[in-house]
PDB file of C-alpha atoms and ligand atoms in Angstrom:
ATOM      1  CA  MET I  17      -2.181  15.007  -1.475  1.00  0.00           C
ATOM      2  CA  SER I  18      -5.608  15.586  -3.030  1.00  0.00           C
ATOM      3  CA  GLN I  19      -4.814  13.877  -6.356  1.00  0.00           C
ATOM      4  CA  THR I  20      -3.516  10.724  -4.613  1.00  0.00           C
ATOM      5  CA  GLY I  21      -7.035   9.232  -4.725  1.00  0.00           C
ATOM      6  CA  THR I  22      -7.881   6.054  -2.869  1.00  0.00           C
ATOM      7  CA  LEU I  23      -5.269   3.652  -1.527  1.00  0.00           C
ATOM      8  CA  ALA I  24      -5.297  -0.026  -0.554  1.00  0.00           C
ATOM      9  CA  PHE I  25      -2.474  -1.589   1.466  1.00  0.00           C
ATOM     10  CA  ILE I  26      -2.093  -5.342   0.990  1.00  0.00           C
ATOM     11  CA  GLY I  27      -0.390  -6.379   4.233  1.00  0.00           C
ATOM     12  CA  ALA I  28      -0.654  -4.166   7.308  1.00  0.00           C
ATOM     13  CA  GLY I  29       2.755  -4.847   8.892  1.00  0.00           C
ATOM     14  CA  ASN I  30       5.508  -2.498  10.033  1.00  0.00           C
ATOM     15  CA  MET I  31       6.221  -0.718   6.751  1.00  0.00           C
ATOM     16  CA  ALA I  32       2.573  -0.385   5.716  1.00  0.00           C
ATOM     17  CA  GLN I  33       1.649   1.070   9.097  1.00  0.00           C
ATOM     18  CA  ALA I  34       4.550   3.546   8.936  1.00  0.00           C
ATOM     19  CA  ILE I  35       3.441   4.768   5.487  1.00  0.00           C
ATOM     20  CA  ILE I  36      -0.255   4.915   6.449  1.00  0.00           C
ATOM     21  CA  LYS I  37       0.500   6.927   9.599  1.00  0.00           C
ATOM     22  CA  GLY I  38       2.818   9.232   7.611  1.00  0.00           C
ATOM     23  CA  LEU I  39       0.088   9.863   5.024  1.00  0.00           C
ATOM     24  CA  ILE I  40      -2.494  10.674   7.682  1.00  0.00           C
ATOM     25  CA  LYS I  41      -0.045  13.011   9.428  1.00  0.00           C
ATOM     26  CA  GLN I  42       0.306  14.875   6.116  1.00  0.00           C
ATOM     27  CA  GLY I  43      -3.461  15.327   5.864  1.00  0.00           C
ATOM     28  CA  PHE I  44      -4.447  12.362   3.677  1.00  0.00           C
ATOM     29  CA  ALA I  45      -8.008  11.276   4.571  1.00  0.00           C
ATOM     30  CA  ALA I  46      -8.010   8.045   6.621  1.00  0.00           C
ATOM     31  CA  SER I  47     -11.366   7.164   5.038  1.00  0.00           C
ATOM     32  CA  ASN I  48      -9.618   6.888   1.629  1.00  0.00           C
ATOM     33  CA  ILE I  49      -7.262   4.162   2.889  1.00  0.00           C
ATOM     34  CA  THR I  50      -8.125   0.460   3.107  1.00  0.00           C
ATOM     35  CA  ALA I  51      -5.732  -2.068   4.667  1.00  0.00           C
ATOM     36  CA  THR I  52      -5.836  -5.852   4.486  1.00  0.00           C
ATOM     37  CA  ASP I  53      -4.078  -8.465   6.599  1.00  0.00           C
ATOM     38  CA  PRO I  54      -4.734 -12.063   7.718  1.00  0.00           C
ATOM     39  CA  ASP I  55      -4.590 -10.843  11.342  1.00  0.00           C
ATOM     40  CA  GLN I  56      -8.097  -9.568  12.204  1.00  0.00           C
ATOM     41  CA  ALA I  57      -7.015  -8.251  15.604  1.00  0.00           C
ATOM     42  CA  LYS I  58      -4.303  -6.117  13.957  1.00  0.00           C
ATOM     43  CA  LEU I  59      -6.886  -4.720  11.516  1.00  0.00           C
ATOM     44  CA  ALA I  60      -9.393  -3.942  14.276  1.00  0.00           C
ATOM     45  CA  GLN I  61      -6.723  -2.107  16.253  1.00  0.00           C
ATOM     46  CA  LEU I  62      -5.667  -0.047  13.213  1.00  0.00           C
ATOM     47  CA  GLN I  63      -9.263   0.857  12.467  1.00  0.00           C
ATOM     48  CA  ALA I  64      -9.867   1.951  16.062  1.00  0.00           C
ATOM     49  CA  GLU I  65      -6.555   3.822  16.318  1.00  0.00           C
ATOM     50  CA  ILE I  66      -6.485   5.744  13.022  1.00  0.00           C
ATOM     51  CA  GLY I  67      -9.891   5.330  11.409  1.00  0.00           C
ATOM     52  CA  ILE I  68      -8.880   3.636   8.157  1.00  0.00           C
ATOM     53  CA  GLN I  69     -11.077   1.038   6.460  1.00  0.00           C
ATOM     54  CA  VAL I  70     -10.028  -2.574   6.919  1.00  0.00           C
ATOM     55  CA  THR I  71     -10.874  -5.935   5.371  1.00  0.00           C
ATOM     56  CA  PRO I  72      -9.289  -9.389   5.289  1.00  0.00           C
ATOM     57  CA  ASP I  73     -10.312  -9.603   1.598  1.00  0.00           C
ATOM     58  CA  ASN I  74      -7.591  -8.405  -0.817  1.00  0.00           C
ATOM     59  CA  HIS I  75     -10.021  -8.327  -3.787  1.00  0.00           C
ATOM     60  CA  GLN I  76     -12.452  -6.107  -1.913  1.00  0.00           C
ATOM     61  CA  ALA I  77      -9.642  -3.698  -1.009  1.00  0.00           C
ATOM     62  CA  CYS I  78      -8.530  -3.463  -4.664  1.00  0.00           C
ATOM     63  CA  ALA I  79     -12.102  -2.762  -5.805  1.00  0.00           C
ATOM     64  CA  GLN I  80     -12.156   0.246  -3.450  1.00  0.00           C
ATOM     65  CA  ALA I  81      -8.791   1.728  -4.517  1.00  0.00           C
ATOM     66  CA  ASP I  82      -6.970   3.353  -7.445  1.00  0.00           C
ATOM     67  CA  THR I  83      -3.514   2.696  -6.000  1.00  0.00           C
ATOM     68  CA  ILE I  84      -2.545  -0.588  -4.383  1.00  0.00           C
ATOM     69  CA  VAL I  85       0.510  -0.741  -2.136  1.00  0.00           C
ATOM     70  CA  ILE I  86       1.860  -4.267  -1.835  1.00  0.00           C
ATOM     71  CA  ALA I  87       3.519  -4.526   1.589  1.00  0.00           C
ATOM     72  CA  VAL I  88       3.882  -8.265   2.206  1.00  0.00           C
ATOM     73  CA  LYS I  89       7.135 -10.233   2.619  1.00  0.00           C
ATOM     74  CA  PRO I  90       8.902 -11.196  -0.638  1.00  0.00           C
ATOM     75  CA  GLN I  91       8.370 -14.938  -0.007  1.00  0.00           C
ATOM     76  CA  VAL I  92       4.573 -14.602  -0.248  1.00  0.00           C
ATOM     77  CA  MET I  93       4.607 -12.265  -3.284  1.00  0.00           C
ATOM     78  CA  PRO I  94       3.979 -14.951  -5.965  1.00  0.00           C
ATOM     79  CA  GLU I  95       0.912 -16.270  -4.120  1.00  0.00           C
ATOM     80  CA  VAL I  96      -0.457 -12.804  -3.242  1.00  0.00           C
ATOM     81  CA  MET I  97       0.036 -11.396  -6.765  1.00  0.00           C
ATOM     82  CA  GLN I  98      -1.411 -14.454  -8.543  1.00  0.00           C
ATOM     83  CA  HIS I  99      -4.480 -14.238  -6.343  1.00  0.00           C
ATOM     84  CA  LEU I 100      -4.805 -10.473  -7.011  1.00  0.00           C
ATOM     85  CA  GLY I 101      -4.713 -10.924 -10.804  1.00  0.00           C
ATOM     86  CA  ASP I 102      -8.503 -10.960 -11.318  1.00  0.00           C
ATOM     87  CA  ALA I 103      -9.004  -7.904  -9.113  1.00  0.00           C
ATOM     88  CA  ILE I 104      -6.530  -5.701 -11.001  1.00  0.00           C
ATOM     89  CA  ASP I 105      -7.752  -3.447 -13.794  1.00  0.00           C
ATOM     90  CA  GLY I 106      -4.768  -2.603 -16.022  1.00  0.00           C
ATOM     91  CA  GLN I 107      -6.467   0.648 -17.152  1.00  0.00           C
ATOM     92  CA  ARG I 108      -7.190   1.887 -13.647  1.00  0.00           C
ATOM     93  CA  HIS I 109      -4.816   0.522 -11.050  1.00  0.00           C
ATOM     94  CA  LEU I 110      -1.332   1.587 -10.035  1.00  0.00           C
ATOM     95  CA  ILE I 111       0.599  -1.041  -8.080  1.00  0.00           C
ATOM     96  CA  ILE I 112       3.337   0.156  -5.733  1.00  0.00           C
ATOM     97  CA  SER I 113       5.445  -2.696  -4.367  1.00  0.00           C
ATOM     98  CA  ILE I 114       7.834  -2.279  -1.446  1.00  0.00           C
ATOM     99  CA  ALA I 115       8.859  -5.966  -1.450  1.00  0.00           C
ATOM    100  CA  ALA I 116      12.643  -6.241  -1.485  1.00  0.00           C
ATOM    101  CA  GLY I 117      14.157  -8.094  -4.439  1.00  0.00           C
ATOM    102  CA  VAL I 118      10.952  -8.655  -6.432  1.00  0.00           C
ATOM    103  CA  MET I 119      11.208  -7.375 -10.023  1.00  0.00           C
ATOM    104  CA  ALA I 120       8.401  -5.487 -11.795  1.00  0.00           C
ATOM    105  CA  SER I 121       8.403  -8.041 -14.641  1.00  0.00           C
ATOM    106  CA  SER I 122       7.885 -10.907 -12.151  1.00  0.00           C
ATOM    107  CA  MET I 123       4.904  -9.038 -10.694  1.00  0.00           C
ATOM    108  CA  SER I 124       3.350  -8.559 -14.157  1.00  0.00           C
ATOM    109  CA  ASN I 125       3.847 -12.270 -14.864  1.00  0.00           C
ATOM    110  CA  TRP I 126       2.167 -13.312 -11.611  1.00  0.00           C
ATOM    111  CA  LEU I 127      -0.715 -10.882 -12.165  1.00  0.00           C
ATOM    112  CA  GLY I 128      -1.082 -12.245 -15.686  1.00  0.00           C
ATOM    113  CA  LYS I 129      -1.438  -8.760 -17.188  1.00  0.00           C
ATOM    114  CA  ASP I 130       0.362  -5.517 -17.927  1.00  0.00           C
ATOM    115  CA  THR I 131      -0.397  -2.782 -15.452  1.00  0.00           C
ATOM    116  CA  ALA I 132       1.386   0.251 -14.037  1.00  0.00           C
ATOM    117  CA  ILE I 133       3.905  -0.923 -11.439  1.00  0.00           C
ATOM    118  CA  VAL I 134       6.232   1.179  -9.319  1.00  0.00           C
ATOM    119  CA  ARG I 135       8.830  -0.802  -7.453  1.00  0.00           C
ATOM    120  CA  CYS I 136      10.227   0.818  -4.365  1.00  0.00           C
ATOM    121  CA  MET I 137      13.173   0.116  -2.076  1.00  0.00           C
ATOM    122  CA  PRO I 138      12.499   1.821   1.253  1.00  0.00           C
ATOM    123  CA  ASN I 139      14.577   1.565   4.433  1.00  0.00           C
ATOM    124  CA  THR I 140      13.847   1.156   8.138  1.00  0.00           C
ATOM    125  CA  PRO I 141      14.170   4.843   9.145  1.00  0.00           C
ATOM    126  CA  ALA I 142      10.798   5.162   7.341  1.00  0.00           C
ATOM    127  CA  LEU I 143       9.434   3.874  10.656  1.00  0.00           C
ATOM    128  CA  VAL I 144      10.407   7.237  12.227  1.00  0.00           C
ATOM    129  CA  GLY I 145       9.567   9.366   9.176  1.00  0.00           C
ATOM    130  CA  LYS I 146      13.213   9.619   8.044  1.00  0.00           C
ATOM    131  CA  GLY I 147      13.196   7.038   5.260  1.00  0.00           C
ATOM    132  CA  ALA I 148      15.255   7.166   2.083  1.00  0.00           C
ATOM    133  CA  SER I 149      13.700   5.267  -0.790  1.00  0.00           C
ATOM    134  CA  ALA I 150      14.305   4.764  -4.481  1.00  0.00           C
ATOM    135  CA  LEU I 151      11.517   4.262  -6.992  1.00  0.00           C
ATOM    136  CA  TYR I 152      11.494   2.562 -10.382  1.00  0.00           C
ATOM    137  CA  ALA I 153       8.454   2.727 -12.705  1.00  0.00           C
ATOM    138  CA  ASN I 154       7.670   0.297 -15.521  1.00  0.00           C
ATOM    139  CA  GLU I 155       6.637   1.486 -19.001  1.00  0.00           C
ATOM    140  CA  GLN I 156       2.901   1.374 -18.224  1.00  0.00           C
ATOM    141  CA  THR I 157       3.191   3.982 -15.452  1.00  0.00           C
ATOM    142  CA  SER I 158       1.936   7.474 -16.376  1.00  0.00           C
ATOM    143  CA  ASP I 159       3.483  10.715 -15.102  1.00  0.00           C
ATOM    144  CA  GLU I 160       0.419  11.252 -12.938  1.00  0.00           C
ATOM    145  CA  GLN I 161       0.864   7.803 -11.376  1.00  0.00           C
ATOM    146  CA  LYS I 162       4.557   8.526 -10.754  1.00  0.00           C
ATOM    147  CA  THR I 163       3.526  11.637  -8.836  1.00  0.00           C
ATOM    148  CA  ILE I 164       1.143   9.540  -6.747  1.00  0.00           C
ATOM    149  CA  ALA I 165       3.912   7.014  -5.946  1.00  0.00           C
ATOM    150  CA  GLU I 166       6.217   9.863  -4.916  1.00  0.00           C
ATOM    151  CA  GLN I 167       3.563  11.328  -2.637  1.00  0.00           C
ATOM    152  CA  VAL I 168       2.968   7.962  -0.951  1.00  0.00           C
ATOM    153  CA  LEU I 169       6.660   7.295  -0.250  1.00  0.00           C
ATOM    154  CA  GLN I 170       7.435  10.891   0.690  1.00  0.00           C
ATOM    155  CA  ALA I 171       4.997  10.470   3.593  1.00  0.00           C
ATOM    156  CA  VAL I 172       7.862   8.653   5.360  1.00  0.00           C
ATOM    157  CA  GLY I 173      10.946  10.472   4.095  1.00  0.00           C
ATOM    158  CA  ILE I 174      12.731  11.343   0.861  1.00  0.00           C
ATOM    159  CA  SER I 175      12.602   9.435  -2.406  1.00  0.00           C
ATOM    160  CA  ILE I 176      14.560   9.442  -5.648  1.00  0.00           C
ATOM    161  CA  TRP I 177      13.793   7.901  -9.054  1.00  0.00           C
ATOM    162  CA  VAL I 178      16.023   5.460 -10.907  1.00  0.00           C
ATOM    163  CA  ASP I 179      15.345   4.729 -14.575  1.00  0.00           C
ATOM    164  CA  ASP I 180      17.186   1.398 -14.638  1.00  0.00           C
ATOM    165  CA  GLU I 181      15.677  -1.311 -12.409  1.00  0.00           C
ATOM    166  CA  GLY I 182      19.165  -2.813 -11.929  1.00  0.00           C
ATOM    167  CA  LEU I 183      20.048   0.280  -9.883  1.00  0.00           C
ATOM    168  CA  ILE I 184      17.629  -0.917  -7.193  1.00  0.00           C
ATOM    169  CA  ASP I 185      20.378  -3.412  -6.216  1.00  0.00           C
ATOM    170  CA  THR I 186      22.751  -0.468  -5.804  1.00  0.00           C
ATOM    171  CA  VAL I 187      20.164   1.402  -3.723  1.00  0.00           C
ATOM    172  CA  THR I 188      19.770  -1.716  -1.563  1.00  0.00           C
ATOM    173  CA  ALA I 189      23.523  -1.636  -0.862  1.00  0.00           C
ATOM    174  CA  VAL I 190      23.426   2.110  -0.098  1.00  0.00           C
ATOM    175  CA  SER I 191      20.269   3.107   1.763  1.00  0.00           C
ATOM    176  CA  GLY I 192      18.484  -0.253   2.141  1.00  0.00           C
ATOM    177  CA  SER I 193      21.260  -1.870   4.177  1.00  0.00           C
ATOM    178  CA  GLY I 194      22.860   1.490   5.065  1.00  0.00           C
ATOM    179  CA  PRO I 195      21.208   2.009   8.462  1.00  0.00           C
ATOM    180  CA  ALA I 196      23.000  -1.125   9.717  1.00  0.00           C
ATOM    181  CA  TYR I 197      26.401   0.296   8.683  1.00  0.00           C
ATOM    182  CA  TYR I 198      25.797   3.321  10.877  1.00  0.00           C
ATOM    183  CA  PHE I 199      24.454   1.139  13.714  1.00  0.00           C
ATOM    184  CA  LEU I 200      27.666  -0.921  13.554  1.00  0.00           C
ATOM    185  CA  MET I 201      29.743   2.272  13.725  1.00  0.00           C
ATOM    186  CA  MET I 202      27.719   3.375  16.765  1.00  0.00           C
ATOM    187  CA  GLU I 203      28.134  -0.029  18.443  1.00  0.00           C
ATOM    188  CA  SER I 204      31.889  -0.001  17.816  1.00  0.00           C
ATOM    189  CA  MET I 205      32.288   3.560  19.135  1.00  0.00           C
ATOM    190  CA  ILE I 206      30.206   2.792  22.243  1.00  0.00           C
ATOM    191  CA  ALA I 207      32.328  -0.288  22.983  1.00  0.00           C
ATOM    192  CA  ALA I 208      35.578   1.632  22.415  1.00  0.00           C
ATOM    193  CA  ALA I 209      34.387   4.543  24.591  1.00  0.00           C
ATOM    194  CA  GLN I 210      33.722   2.090  27.404  1.00  0.00           C
ATOM    195  CA  GLY I 211      37.186   0.623  26.868  1.00  0.00           C
ATOM    196  CA  LEU I 212      38.543   4.158  27.361  1.00  0.00           C
ATOM    197  CA  GLY I 213      36.718   4.586  30.686  1.00  0.00           C
ATOM    198  CA  LEU I 214      33.143   5.883  30.105  1.00  0.00           C
ATOM    199  CA  SER I 215      30.069   4.086  31.460  1.00  0.00           C
ATOM    200  CA  ALA I 216      27.740   2.405  28.938  1.00  0.00           C
ATOM    201  CA  GLU I 217      25.173   5.150  29.489  1.00  0.00           C
ATOM    202  CA  GLN I 218      27.667   7.993  29.044  1.00  0.00           C
ATOM    203  CA  ALA I 219      29.134   6.337  25.940  1.00  0.00           C
ATOM    204  CA  LYS I 220      25.715   5.812  24.350  1.00  0.00           C
ATOM    205  CA  ALA I 221      24.563   9.393  25.020  1.00  0.00           C
ATOM    206  CA  LEU I 222      27.692  10.916  23.464  1.00  0.00           C
ATOM    207  CA  VAL I 223      27.871   8.543  20.480  1.00  0.00           C
ATOM    208  CA  LEU I 224      24.210   8.877  19.473  1.00  0.00           C
ATOM    209  CA  GLN I 225      24.211  12.669  19.751  1.00  0.00           C
ATOM    210  CA  THR I 226      27.469  12.839  17.788  1.00  0.00           C
ATOM    211  CA  ALA I 227      25.942  10.738  14.986  1.00  0.00           C
ATOM    212  CA  ALA I 228      22.789  12.880  14.895  1.00  0.00           C
ATOM    213  CA  GLY I 229      24.809  16.132  14.999  1.00  0.00           C
ATOM    214  CA  ALA I 230      27.195  15.016  12.240  1.00  0.00           C
ATOM    215  CA  ALA I 231      24.267  13.929  10.032  1.00  0.00           C
ATOM    216  CA  GLU I 232      22.512  17.251  10.581  1.00  0.00           C
ATOM    217  CA  MET I 233      25.651  19.251   9.734  1.00  0.00           C
ATOM    218  CA  ALA I 234      26.119  17.230   6.546  1.00  0.00           C
ATOM    219  CA  GLN I 235      22.465  17.696   5.618  1.00  0.00           C
ATOM    220  CA  THR I 236      22.614  21.490   5.778  1.00  0.00           C
ATOM    221  CA  GLY I 237      24.505  21.107   2.495  1.00  0.00           C
ATOM    222  CA  TYR I 238      26.796  24.134   3.022  1.00  0.00           C
ATOM    223  CA  GLN I 239      29.827  21.855   2.983  1.00  0.00           C
ATOM    224  CA  SER I 240      30.359  18.362   1.606  1.00  0.00           C
ATOM    225  CA  PRO I 241      31.164  15.503   4.017  1.00  0.00           C
ATOM    226  CA  ALA I 242      34.791  15.702   2.830  1.00  0.00           C
ATOM    227  CA  GLU I 243      34.964  19.461   3.568  1.00  0.00           C
ATOM    228  CA  LEU I 244      33.390  18.933   6.986  1.00  0.00           C
ATOM    229  CA  ARG I 245      35.947  16.224   7.767  1.00  0.00           C
ATOM    230  CA  VAL I 246      38.844  18.490   6.751  1.00  0.00           C
ATOM    231  CA  ALA I 247      37.387  21.353   8.820  1.00  0.00           C
ATOM    232  CA  VAL I 248      37.434  19.280  12.048  1.00  0.00           C
ATOM    233  CA  THR I 249      40.873  17.777  11.419  1.00  0.00           C
ATOM    234  CA  SER I 250      43.666  19.977  12.802  1.00  0.00           C
ATOM    235  CA  PRO I 251      47.187  19.084  11.695  1.00  0.00           C
ATOM    236  CA  LYS I 252      48.817  16.815  14.283  1.00  0.00           C
ATOM    237  CA  GLY I 253      45.605  16.853  16.367  1.00  0.00           C
ATOM    238  CA  THR I 254      43.508  14.063  17.875  1.00  0.00           C
ATOM    239  CA  THR I 255      41.092  13.679  14.936  1.00  0.00           C
ATOM    240  CA  GLU I 256      43.989  13.376  12.499  1.00  0.00           C
ATOM    241  CA  ALA I 257      45.491  10.648  14.686  1.00  0.00           C
ATOM    242  CA  ALA I 258      42.196   8.704  14.557  1.00  0.00           C
ATOM    243  CA  LEU I 259      41.676   9.208  10.806  1.00  0.00           C
ATOM    244  CA  ASN I 260      45.255   8.149  10.032  1.00  0.00           C
ATOM    245  CA  SER I 261      44.584   4.936  11.941  1.00  0.00           C
ATOM    246  CA  PHE I 262      41.408   4.359   9.829  1.00  0.00           C
ATOM    247  CA  TYR I 263      43.332   5.024   6.589  1.00  0.00           C
ATOM    248  CA  ALA I 264      46.150   2.669   7.597  1.00  0.00           C
ATOM    249  CA  ASP I 265      43.540  -0.073   8.117  1.00  0.00           C
ATOM    250  CA  GLY I 266      41.983   0.554   4.669  1.00  0.00           C
ATOM    251  CA  TYR I 267      38.692   1.998   5.946  1.00  0.00           C
ATOM    252  CA  SER I 268      37.358   3.284   2.571  1.00  0.00           C
ATOM    253  CA  ASP I 269      38.233   0.015   0.817  1.00  0.00           C
ATOM    254  CA  SER I 270      36.494  -1.906   3.590  1.00  0.00           C
ATOM    255  CA  VAL I 271      33.300   0.172   3.128  1.00  0.00           C
ATOM    256  CA  ALA I 272      33.413  -0.294  -0.663  1.00  0.00           C
ATOM    257  CA  LYS I 273      33.925  -4.064  -0.243  1.00  0.00           C
ATOM    258  CA  ALA I 274      31.007  -4.347   2.180  1.00  0.00           C
ATOM    259  CA  MET I 275      28.697  -2.434  -0.178  1.00  0.00           C
ATOM    260  CA  GLN I 276      29.766  -4.625  -3.101  1.00  0.00           C
ATOM    261  CA  ALA I 277      28.838  -7.681  -0.964  1.00  0.00           C
ATOM    262  CA  ALA I 278      25.364  -6.198  -0.300  1.00  0.00           C
ATOM    263  CA  PHE I 279      24.934  -5.419  -4.024  1.00  0.00           C
ATOM    264  CA  ASP I 280      25.937  -8.991  -5.023  1.00  0.00           C
ATOM    265  CA  ARG I 281      23.557 -10.493  -2.449  1.00  0.00           C
ATOM    266  CA  SER I 282      20.716  -8.252  -3.663  1.00  0.00           C
ATOM    267  CA  GLN I 283      21.244  -9.551  -7.213  1.00  0.00           C
ATOM    268  CA  GLU I 284      21.248 -13.160  -5.945  1.00  0.00           C
ATOM    269  CA  LEU I 285      17.996 -12.608  -4.013  1.00  0.00           C
ATOM    270  CA  ALA I 286      16.346 -10.977  -7.057  1.00  0.00           C
ATOM    271  CA  GLU I 287      17.088 -14.203  -8.980  1.00  0.00           C
ATOM    272  CA  LEU I 288      15.392 -16.254  -6.233  1.00  0.00           C
ATOM    273  CA  PHE I 289      12.177 -14.184  -6.402  1.00  0.00           C
ATOM    274  CA  LYS I 290      11.859 -14.264 -10.226  1.00  0.00           C
TER     275      LYS I 290
HETATM  276  N1  NAP M 318      10.868  -3.403   7.362  1.00  0.00           N
HETATM  277  C1  NAP M 318      11.774  -2.793   6.601  1.00  0.00           C
HETATM  278  O1  NAP M 318      12.619  -2.079   7.049  1.00  0.00           O
HETATM  279  C2  NAP M 318      11.774  -2.928   5.113  1.00  0.00           C
HETATM  280  C3  NAP M 318      12.733  -2.235   4.376  1.00  0.00           C
HETATM  281  C4  NAP M 318      12.701  -2.358   2.996  1.00  0.00           C
HETATM  282  C5  NAP M 318      11.733  -3.143   2.390  1.00  0.00           C
HETATM  283  N2  NAP M 318      10.829  -3.806   3.161  1.00  0.00           N
HETATM  284  C6  NAP M 318       9.836  -4.640   2.509  1.00  0.00           C
HETATM  285  O2  NAP M 318       8.546  -4.276   2.969  1.00  0.00           O
HETATM  286  C7  NAP M 318       7.709  -5.427   2.940  1.00  0.00           C
HETATM  287  C8  NAP M 318       6.945  -5.498   4.253  1.00  0.00           C
HETATM  288  O3  NAP M 318       7.891  -5.578   5.318  1.00  0.00           O
HETATM  289  P1  NAP M 318       7.415  -5.442   6.821  1.00  0.00           P
HETATM  290  O4  NAP M 318       8.649  -5.308   7.630  1.00  0.00           O
HETATM  291  O5  NAP M 318       6.343  -4.418   6.945  1.00  0.00           O
HETATM  292  O6  NAP M 318       6.790  -6.910   7.030  1.00  0.00           O
HETATM  293  P2  NAP M 318       5.660  -7.379   8.063  1.00  0.00           P
HETATM  294  O7  NAP M 318       5.664  -6.509   9.276  1.00  0.00           O
HETATM  295  O8  NAP M 318       5.825  -8.854   8.224  1.00  0.00           O
HETATM  296  O9  NAP M 318       4.296  -7.081   7.267  1.00  0.00           O
HETATM  297  C9  NAP M 318       3.775  -7.899   6.262  1.00  0.00           C
HETATM  298  C10 NAP M 318       2.304  -8.130   6.600  1.00  0.00           C
HETATM  299  O10 NAP M 318       1.663  -8.759   5.487  1.00  0.00           O
HETATM  300  C11 NAP M 318       0.751  -9.730   6.021  1.00  0.00           C
HETATM  301  N3  NAP M 318       0.357 -10.712   5.012  1.00  0.00           N
HETATM  302  C12 NAP M 318       0.889 -11.938   4.762  1.00  0.00           C
HETATM  303  N4  NAP M 318       0.217 -12.542   3.768  1.00  0.00           N
HETATM  304  C13 NAP M 318      -0.763 -11.688   3.374  1.00  0.00           C
HETATM  305  C14 NAP M 318      -1.797 -11.756   2.394  1.00  0.00           C
HETATM  306  N5  NAP M 318      -1.955 -12.828   1.602  1.00  0.00           N
HETATM  307  N6  NAP M 318      -2.625 -10.692   2.259  1.00  0.00           N
HETATM  308  C15 NAP M 318      -2.491  -9.596   3.036  1.00  0.00           C
HETATM  309  N7  NAP M 318      -1.529  -9.500   3.993  1.00  0.00           N
HETATM  310  C16 NAP M 318      -0.677 -10.522   4.165  1.00  0.00           C
HETATM  311  C17 NAP M 318       1.536 -10.318   7.158  1.00  0.00           C
HETATM  312  O11 NAP M 318       0.700 -11.071   8.010  1.00  0.00           O
HETATM  313  P3  NAP M 318       1.356 -12.320   8.829  1.00  0.00           P
HETATM  314  O12 NAP M 318       2.418 -11.748   9.689  1.00  0.00           O
HETATM  315  O13 NAP M 318       0.197 -12.886   9.550  1.00  0.00           O
HETATM  316  O14 NAP M 318       1.920 -13.240   7.771  1.00  0.00           O
HETATM  317  C18 NAP M 318       2.119  -9.056   7.809  1.00  0.00           C
HETATM  318  O15 NAP M 318       1.202  -8.465   8.715  1.00  0.00           O
HETATM  319  C19 NAP M 318       8.607  -6.640   2.695  1.00  0.00           C
HETATM  320  O16 NAP M 318       8.418  -7.104   1.383  1.00  0.00           O
HETATM  321  C20 NAP M 318      10.007  -6.111   2.846  1.00  0.00           C
HETATM  322  O17 NAP M 318      10.885  -6.707   1.917  1.00  0.00           O
HETATM  323  C21 NAP M 318      10.813  -3.708   4.505  1.00  0.00           C
END
């Protein structure tokens, strides 16, 4: 973490706080982090709780930092970036944006200058340190700056690079929206378990532990998800009966169709924030 330098977070909401806390947990010095937000009470609490520097002034935060993490909602990005323009030094600063749907070229236009920009698509499990994010760097970003961006995002989980910004829409459909697909599966299984006689509490305990256990088995990497599925499916057994019912209802096609819908919507939103 030593080469990460100084960081400013523009916007101190849920995602920014998750990343800041992850960085500090990994040994990054709190004194090298500055956060800004319109909410003074939120800033005071963060300062007291974790010892970072705080200011309501975005320009002041940029002057104190080499890397600037933009963590505001997409709707306010044009205003925030236009206002930041004067405070950004294209030779010095790396901008990391976690705003969904906002393209690197739009950010350069709003800033009014070319500077290193890494666009990131994180997901909500970052809030518990289990995030999965994809990163895209524009042409101005050096290898050293890419390493810094990786270190920042890896404070809250894993990250991968994509070299085509269009793939961020794919990532949105996979890991960005993905947690909700698993939550829906959990909800459906809990409801069905209750229909088959378990209490809500019993159903929830078994379903959540089953999801966590299955994910952990898949993550060991010894066997692929397909091999694991085959291994637990005895011929003419109960699992086969359930899977055959899924196949008959077109489960895989339904998943592919849902992910295509997320991808299409991500492209539409990117047009809105241009
Ligand atoms: N949460 C997720 O799971 C998730 C996943 C993927 C991507 N993202 C992206 O991450 C970004 C942040 O999301 P979030 O959930 O952390 O949102 P959030 O909790 O609403 O945080 C955004 C913060 O920025 C503050 N802010 C607004 N205008 C500002 C300004 N001019 N200068 C400085 N701060 C300002 C907001 O203050 P006010 O509330 O007072 O306006 C708020 O505290 C979004 O762009 C979102 O697309 C989030």
